[in-house]
PDB file of C-alpha atoms in Angstrom:
ATOM      1  CA  UNK A   1     120.543  70.545 111.729  1.00  0.00           C
ATOM      2  CA  UNK A   2     121.624  67.312 110.063  1.00  0.00           C
ATOM      3  CA  UNK A   3     125.025  68.736 109.114  1.00  0.00           C
ATOM      4  CA  UNK A   4     125.655  69.897 112.678  1.00  0.00           C
ATOM      5  CA  UNK A   5     124.445  66.604 114.135  1.00  0.00           C
ATOM      6  CA  UNK A   6     126.728  64.635 111.813  1.00  0.00           C
ATOM      7  CA  UNK A   7     129.747  66.835 112.529  1.00  0.00           C
ATOM      8  CA  UNK A   8     129.114  67.337 116.258  1.00  0.00           C
ATOM      9  CA  UNK A   9     126.801  64.533 117.420  1.00  0.00           C
ATOM     10  CA  UNK A  10     124.844  65.086 120.653  1.00  0.00           C
ATOM     11  CA  UNK A  11     126.258  68.612 120.983  1.00  0.00           C
ATOM     12  CA  UNK A  12     124.410  71.541 122.484  1.00  0.00           C
ATOM     13  CA  UNK A  13     124.561  73.366 119.167  1.00  0.00           C
ATOM     14  CA  UNK A  14     122.825  70.438 117.474  1.00  0.00           C
ATOM     15  CA  UNK A  15     119.972  70.635 119.992  1.00  0.00           C
ATOM     16  CA  UNK A  16     119.601  74.350 119.344  1.00  0.00           C
ATOM     17  CA  UNK A  17     119.608  73.631 115.595  1.00  0.00           C
ATOM     18  CA  UNK A  18     116.756  71.176 116.142  1.00  0.00           C
ATOM     19  CA  UNK A  19     114.770  73.860 117.956  1.00  0.00           C
ATOM     20  CA  UNK A  20     115.497  76.362 115.199  1.00  0.00           C
ATOM     21  CA  UNK A  21     114.424  73.825 112.583  1.00  0.00           C
ATOM     22  CA  UNK A  22     111.061  73.460 114.310  1.00  0.00           C
ATOM     23  CA  UNK A  23     110.578  77.208 114.562  1.00  0.00           C
ATOM     24  CA  UNK A  24     111.516  77.662 110.900  1.00  0.00           C
ATOM     25  CA  UNK A  25     109.068  74.991 109.749  1.00  0.00           C
ATOM     26  CA  UNK A  26     106.282  76.757 111.649  1.00  0.00           C
ATOM     27  CA  UNK A  27     107.285  80.221 110.423  1.00  0.00           C
ATOM     28  CA  UNK A  28     105.719  79.939 106.967  1.00  0.00           C
ATOM     29  CA  UNK A  29     102.406  78.781 108.425  1.00  0.00           C
ATOM     30  CA  UNK A  30     102.392  81.593 110.981  1.00  0.00           C
ATOM     31  CA  UNK A  31     103.267  84.199 108.354  1.00  0.00           C
ATOM     32  CA  UNK A  32     100.421  82.917 106.166  1.00  0.00           C
ATOM     33  CA  UNK A  33      97.964  83.038 109.069  1.00  0.00           C
ATOM     34  CA  UNK A  34      98.963  86.641 109.766  1.00  0.00           C
ATOM     35  CA  UNK A  35      98.042  87.621 106.206  1.00  0.00           C
ATOM     36  CA  UNK A  36      94.665  85.847 106.226  1.00  0.00           C
ATOM     37  CA  UNK A  37      91.739  87.852 107.613  1.00  0.00           C
ATOM     38  CA  UNK A  38      90.184  86.574 110.837  1.00  0.00           C
ATOM     39  CA  UNK A  39      86.622  86.208 109.525  1.00  0.00           C
ATOM     40  CA  UNK A  40      84.964  85.394 112.845  1.00  0.00           C
ATOM     41  CA  UNK A  41      86.601  88.294 114.626  1.00  0.00           C
ATOM     42  CA  UNK A  42      85.739  90.692 111.808  1.00  0.00           C
ATOM     43  CA  UNK A  43      82.074  89.671 111.955  1.00  0.00           C
ATOM     44  CA  UNK A  44      81.981  90.292 115.697  1.00  0.00           C
ATOM     45  CA  UNK A  45      83.648  93.676 115.242  1.00  0.00           C
ATOM     46  CA  UNK A  46      81.146  94.716 112.594  1.00  0.00           C
ATOM     47  CA  UNK A  47      78.247  93.654 114.793  1.00  0.00           C
ATOM     48  CA  UNK A  48      79.706  95.595 117.711  1.00  0.00           C
ATOM     49  CA  UNK A  49      80.284  98.735 115.595  1.00  0.00           C
ATOM     50  CA  UNK A  50      76.742  98.522 114.212  1.00  0.00           C
ATOM     51  CA  UNK A  51      75.240  98.265 117.692  1.00  0.00           C
ATOM     52  CA  UNK A  52      77.298 101.215 118.923  1.00  0.00           C
ATOM     53  CA  UNK A  53      76.236 103.360 115.976  1.00  0.00           C
ATOM     54  CA  UNK A  54      72.623 102.358 116.544  1.00  0.00           C
ATOM     55  CA  UNK A  55      72.888 103.476 120.160  1.00  0.00           C
ATOM     56  CA  UNK A  56      74.390 106.782 119.061  1.00  0.00           C
ATOM     57  CA  UNK A  57      71.609 107.385 116.524  1.00  0.00           C
ATOM     58  CA  UNK A  58      69.000 106.560 119.153  1.00  0.00           C
ATOM     59  CA  UNK A  59      70.502 109.062 121.600  1.00  0.00           C
ATOM     60  CA  UNK A  60      70.718 111.733 118.889  1.00  0.00           C
ATOM     61  CA  UNK A  61      67.061 111.193 117.965  1.00  0.00           C
ATOM     62  CA  UNK A  62      66.028 111.958 121.537  1.00  0.00           C
ATOM     63  CA  UNK A  63      67.507 115.461 121.429  1.00  0.00           C
ATOM     64  CA  UNK A  64      64.560 117.784 120.762  1.00  0.00           C
ATOM     65  CA  UNK A  65      64.748 121.374 119.584  1.00  0.00           C
ATOM     66  CA  UNK A  66      62.563 123.671 121.730  1.00  0.00           C
ATOM     67  CA  UNK A  67      62.957 127.481 121.479  1.00  0.00           C
ATOM     68  CA  UNK A  68      61.558 128.197 124.927  1.00  0.00           C
ATOM     69  CA  UNK A  69      63.904 129.076 127.788  1.00  0.00           C
ATOM     70  CA  UNK A  70      63.548 125.707 129.418  1.00  0.00           C
ATOM     71  CA  UNK A  71      63.781 124.066 125.997  1.00  0.00           C
ATOM     72  CA  UNK A  72      67.187 125.582 125.306  1.00  0.00           C
ATOM     73  CA  UNK A  73      68.431 124.316 128.662  1.00  0.00           C
ATOM     74  CA  UNK A  74      67.212 120.829 127.883  1.00  0.00           C
ATOM     75  CA  UNK A  75      68.774 121.075 124.429  1.00  0.00           C
ATOM     76  CA  UNK A  76      72.198 121.948 125.820  1.00  0.00           C
ATOM     77  CA  UNK A  77      71.973 119.096 128.322  1.00  0.00           C
ATOM     78  CA  UNK A  78      70.978 116.739 125.554  1.00  0.00           C
ATOM     79  CA  UNK A  79      73.830 117.909 123.345  1.00  0.00           C
ATOM     80  CA  UNK A  80      76.296 117.474 126.202  1.00  0.00           C
ATOM     81  CA  UNK A  81      75.089 113.929 126.731  1.00  0.00           C
ATOM     82  CA  UNK A  82      75.289 113.316 122.970  1.00  0.00           C
ATOM     83  CA  UNK A  83      78.886 114.572 122.828  1.00  0.00           C
ATOM     84  CA  UNK A  84      79.835 112.330 125.753  1.00  0.00           C
ATOM     85  CA  UNK A  85      78.194 109.365 124.063  1.00  0.00           C
ATOM     86  CA  UNK A  86      79.908 110.265 120.787  1.00  0.00           C
ATOM     87  CA  UNK A  87      83.324 110.243 122.473  1.00  0.00           C
ATOM     88  CA  UNK A  88      82.576 106.934 124.178  1.00  0.00           C
ATOM     89  CA  UNK A  89      81.334 105.340 120.966  1.00  0.00           C
ATOM     90  CA  UNK A  90      84.358 106.648 119.051  1.00  0.00           C
ATOM     91  CA  UNK A  91      86.772 105.154 121.580  1.00  0.00           C
ATOM     92  CA  UNK A  92      84.853 101.865 121.585  1.00  0.00           C
ATOM     93  CA  UNK A  93      84.863 101.662 117.777  1.00  0.00           C
ATOM     94  CA  UNK A  94      88.586 102.440 117.684  1.00  0.00           C
ATOM     95  CA  UNK A  95      89.181  99.641 120.184  1.00  0.00           C
ATOM     96  CA  UNK A  96      87.076  97.150 118.226  1.00  0.00           C
ATOM     97  CA  UNK A  97      88.728  97.968 114.892  1.00  0.00           C
ATOM     98  CA  UNK A  98      92.143  97.399 116.471  1.00  0.00           C
ATOM     99  CA  UNK A  99      91.346  93.944 117.860  1.00  0.00           C
ATOM    100  CA  UNK A 100      92.549  91.970 114.838  1.00  0.00           C
ATOM    101  CA  UNK A 101      95.799  93.926 114.313  1.00  0.00           C
ATOM    102  CA  UNK A 102      96.613  93.702 118.027  1.00  0.00           C
ATOM    103  CA  UNK A 103      95.959  89.964 118.040  1.00  0.00           C
ATOM    104  CA  UNK A 104      98.259  89.447 115.057  1.00  0.00           C
ATOM    105  CA  UNK A 105     100.868  91.726 116.603  1.00  0.00           C
ATOM    106  CA  UNK A 106     100.910  89.642 119.777  1.00  0.00           C
ATOM    107  CA  UNK A 107     101.407  86.463 117.734  1.00  0.00           C
ATOM    108  CA  UNK A 108     104.362  87.993 115.913  1.00  0.00           C
ATOM    109  CA  UNK A 109     105.920  89.408 119.082  1.00  0.00           C
ATOM    110  CA  UNK A 110     105.749  85.982 120.767  1.00  0.00           C
ATOM    111  CA  UNK A 111     107.404  84.369 117.739  1.00  0.00           C
ATOM    112  CA  UNK A 112     110.083  87.066 117.627  1.00  0.00           C
ATOM    113  CA  UNK A 113     110.763  86.576 121.345  1.00  0.00           C
ATOM    114  CA  UNK A 114     111.442  82.903 120.622  1.00  0.00           C
ATOM    115  CA  UNK A 115     113.851  83.849 117.822  1.00  0.00           C
ATOM    116  CA  UNK A 116     115.633  86.345 120.059  1.00  0.00           C
ATOM    117  CA  UNK A 117     116.076  83.673 122.722  1.00  0.00           C
ATOM    118  CA  UNK A 118     117.474  81.224 120.160  1.00  0.00           C
ATOM    119  CA  UNK A 119     119.961  83.835 118.936  1.00  0.00           C
ATOM    120  CA  UNK A 120     121.252  84.352 122.477  1.00  0.00           C
ATOM    121  CA  UNK A 121     121.484  80.586 123.030  1.00  0.00           C
ATOM    122  CA  UNK A 122     123.535  80.178 119.844  1.00  0.00           C
ATOM    123  CA  UNK A 123     125.818  82.951 121.034  1.00  0.00           C
ATOM    124  CA  UNK A 124     126.146  81.293 124.446  1.00  0.00           C
ATOM    125  CA  UNK A 125     127.296  78.027 122.837  1.00  0.00           C
ATOM    126  CA  UNK A 126     129.998  79.705 120.755  1.00  0.00           C
ATOM    127  CA  UNK A 127     131.314  82.029 123.487  1.00  0.00           C
ATOM    128  CA  UNK A 128     133.997  79.616 124.678  1.00  0.00           C
ATOM    129  CA  UNK A 129     134.956  78.597 121.128  1.00  0.00           C
ATOM    130  CA  UNK A 130     137.845  81.059 120.909  1.00  0.00           C
ATOM    131  CA  UNK A 131     140.826  80.833 118.529  1.00  0.00           C
ATOM    132  CA  UNK A 132     143.163  81.411 121.493  1.00  0.00           C
ATOM    133  CA  UNK A 133     142.270  77.931 122.705  1.00  0.00           C
ATOM    134  CA  UNK A 134     144.240  76.645 119.738  1.00  0.00           C
ATOM    135  CA  UNK A 135     146.793  79.430 119.388  1.00  0.00           C
ATOM    136  CA  UNK A 136     147.841  80.154 122.954  1.00  0.00           C
ATOM    137  CA  UNK A 137     149.024  78.121 125.954  1.00  0.00           C
ATOM    138  CA  UNK A 138     146.425  76.668 128.313  1.00  0.00           C
ATOM    139  CA  UNK A 139     145.991  77.580 131.951  1.00  0.00           C
ATOM    140  CA  UNK A 140     144.815  75.382 134.763  1.00  0.00           C
ATOM    141  CA  UNK A 141     141.246  76.654 134.315  1.00  0.00           C
ATOM    142  CA  UNK A 142     141.157  76.609 130.524  1.00  0.00           C
ATOM    143  CA  UNK A 143     138.470  74.419 128.896  1.00  0.00           C
ATOM    144  CA  UNK A 144     139.688  71.188 127.376  1.00  0.00           C
ATOM    145  CA  UNK A 145     140.790  71.432 123.758  1.00  0.00           C
ATOM    146  CA  UNK A 146     138.615  68.883 121.998  1.00  0.00           C
ATOM    147  CA  UNK A 147     138.365  70.471 118.540  1.00  0.00           C
ATOM    148  CA  UNK A 148     140.837  70.783 115.719  1.00  0.00           C
ATOM    149  CA  UNK A 149     141.205  74.084 113.894  1.00  0.00           C
ATOM    150  CA  UNK A 150     138.969  72.773 111.101  1.00  0.00           C
ATOM    151  CA  UNK A 151     136.276  71.625 113.534  1.00  0.00           C
ATOM    152  CA  UNK A 152     136.370  74.927 115.399  1.00  0.00           C
ATOM    153  CA  UNK A 153     135.982  76.818 112.128  1.00  0.00           C
ATOM    154  CA  UNK A 154     133.043  74.666 111.125  1.00  0.00           C
ATOM    155  CA  UNK A 155     131.425  75.113 114.560  1.00  0.00           C
ATOM    156  CA  UNK A 156     131.691  78.875 114.282  1.00  0.00           C
ATOM    157  CA  UNK A 157     130.459  78.803 110.696  1.00  0.00           C
ATOM    158  CA  UNK A 158     127.414  76.735 111.691  1.00  0.00           C
ATOM    159  CA  UNK A 159     126.671  79.235 114.466  1.00  0.00           C
ATOM    160  CA  UNK A 160     126.830  82.082 111.978  1.00  0.00           C
ATOM    161  CA  UNK A 161     124.503  80.247 109.585  1.00  0.00           C
ATOM    162  CA  UNK A 162     121.971  79.706 112.362  1.00  0.00           C
ATOM    163  CA  UNK A 163     122.023  83.391 113.244  1.00  0.00           C
ATOM    164  CA  UNK A 164     121.453  84.249 109.578  1.00  0.00           C
ATOM    165  CA  UNK A 165     118.389  81.975 109.579  1.00  0.00           C
ATOM    166  CA  UNK A 166     117.105  83.717 112.704  1.00  0.00           C
ATOM    167  CA  UNK A 167     117.304  87.071 110.917  1.00  0.00           C
ATOM    168  CA  UNK A 168     115.574  85.759 107.776  1.00  0.00           C
ATOM    169  CA  UNK A 169     112.719  84.179 109.742  1.00  0.00           C
ATOM    170  CA  UNK A 170     112.223  87.442 111.642  1.00  0.00           C
ATOM    171  CA  UNK A 171     111.822  89.223 108.299  1.00  0.00           C
ATOM    172  CA  UNK A 172     109.403  86.530 107.109  1.00  0.00           C
ATOM    173  CA  UNK A 173     107.018  87.205 109.970  1.00  0.00           C
ATOM    174  CA  UNK A 174     106.490  90.852 109.050  1.00  0.00           C
ATOM    175  CA  UNK A 175     106.844  90.813 105.265  1.00  0.00           C
ATOM    176  CA  UNK A 176     103.056  91.163 104.817  1.00  0.00           C
ATOM    177  CA  UNK A 177     102.188  92.852 108.120  1.00  0.00           C
ATOM    178  CA  UNK A 178     102.797  96.580 108.116  1.00  0.00           C
ATOM    179  CA  UNK A 179     102.655  97.231 111.857  1.00  0.00           C
ATOM    180  CA  UNK A 180     105.227  99.669 113.314  1.00  0.00           C
ATOM    181  CA  UNK A 181     105.611  97.778 116.596  1.00  0.00           C
ATOM    182  CA  UNK A 182     106.090  94.406 114.896  1.00  0.00           C
ATOM    183  CA  UNK A 183     108.434  95.867 112.276  1.00  0.00           C
ATOM    184  CA  UNK A 184     110.566  97.467 114.973  1.00  0.00           C
ATOM    185  CA  UNK A 185     110.735  94.206 116.949  1.00  0.00           C
ATOM    186  CA  UNK A 186     111.699  92.245 113.833  1.00  0.00           C
ATOM    187  CA  UNK A 187     114.393  94.795 112.986  1.00  0.00           C
ATOM    188  CA  UNK A 188     115.850  94.496 116.483  1.00  0.00           C
ATOM    189  CA  UNK A 189     116.057  90.701 116.123  1.00  0.00           C
ATOM    190  CA  UNK A 190     117.748  91.055 112.737  1.00  0.00           C
ATOM    191  CA  UNK A 191     120.199  93.583 114.128  1.00  0.00           C
ATOM    192  CA  UNK A 192     120.980  91.282 117.054  1.00  0.00           C
ATOM    193  CA  UNK A 193     121.623  88.366 114.702  1.00  0.00           C
ATOM    194  CA  UNK A 194     123.895  90.456 112.470  1.00  0.00           C
ATOM    195  CA  UNK A 195     125.933  91.784 115.387  1.00  0.00           C
ATOM    196  CA  UNK A 196     126.400  88.337 116.922  1.00  0.00           C
ATOM    197  CA  UNK A 197     127.320  86.879 113.538  1.00  0.00           C
ATOM    198  CA  UNK A 198     129.858  89.658 112.973  1.00  0.00           C
ATOM    199  CA  UNK A 199     131.604  88.740 116.225  1.00  0.00           C
ATOM    200  CA  UNK A 200     131.729  85.097 115.138  1.00  0.00           C
ATOM    201  CA  UNK A 201     133.266  85.960 111.786  1.00  0.00           C
ATOM    202  CA  UNK A 202     135.974  87.928 113.549  1.00  0.00           C
ATOM    203  CA  UNK A 203     136.952  84.686 115.272  1.00  0.00           C
ATOM    204  CA  UNK A 204     136.951  82.837 111.953  1.00  0.00           C
ATOM    205  CA  UNK A 205     139.174  85.490 110.387  1.00  0.00           C
ATOM    206  CA  UNK A 206     141.608  85.224 113.306  1.00  0.00           C
ATOM    207  CA  UNK A 207     141.793  81.470 112.756  1.00  0.00           C
ATOM    208  CA  UNK A 208     142.366  81.877 109.010  1.00  0.00           C
ATOM    209  CA  UNK A 209     145.161  84.396 109.517  1.00  0.00           C
ATOM    210  CA  UNK A 210     146.933  82.728 112.424  1.00  0.00           C
ATOM    211  CA  UNK A 211     147.003  79.053 111.541  1.00  0.00           C
ATOM    212  CA  UNK A 212     149.298  77.468 108.956  1.00  0.00           C
ATOM    213  CA  UNK A 213     147.736  76.785 105.583  1.00  0.00           C
ATOM    214  CA  UNK A 214     148.078  72.989 105.995  1.00  0.00           C
ATOM    215  CA  UNK A 215     146.243  72.868 109.374  1.00  0.00           C
TER     216      UNK A 215
END
């Protein structure tokens, strides 16, 4: 951020770098919080699971075995009710056990959405920074040429560095959280950053090949 601000003061890219700096500083804390167990939530889940199992045991204890004709009918009705309660309790326990992972997943997905937005903003700022602005003739609607070849190269290089940071922070979020949804979202952000950075480096290579060595 400081290097961009010193080279291109008050530029849009510098403001994006400031935002990325803030996100990066918060990334380590968020990644650490994802690893730590949520003690309060786990206690509530255990209490809920215990109550559900107690209800299931109570219902099962009420099923009585009677070998008379009417007793068998009552037994089947009781077993049917027990099976229904067993399915309900199983679904409820599954839901409770998934509360903490889902909560952490939502935190990661929100953070990854922010990174994805920053990657697109970086790309938006470098879109008009084309080598042809230096190599070819201008038209009436062409943007003003305010950068030298060196400055344009540095601008594109800074953009590529920022995209690399976006990809690394995305990996940081999921390094200790083995959730398929979060891993897939982080991979998509990394892939986006790599693809955008590849396009930027194509511009840099065009500049290196087309401009004289003393420019």
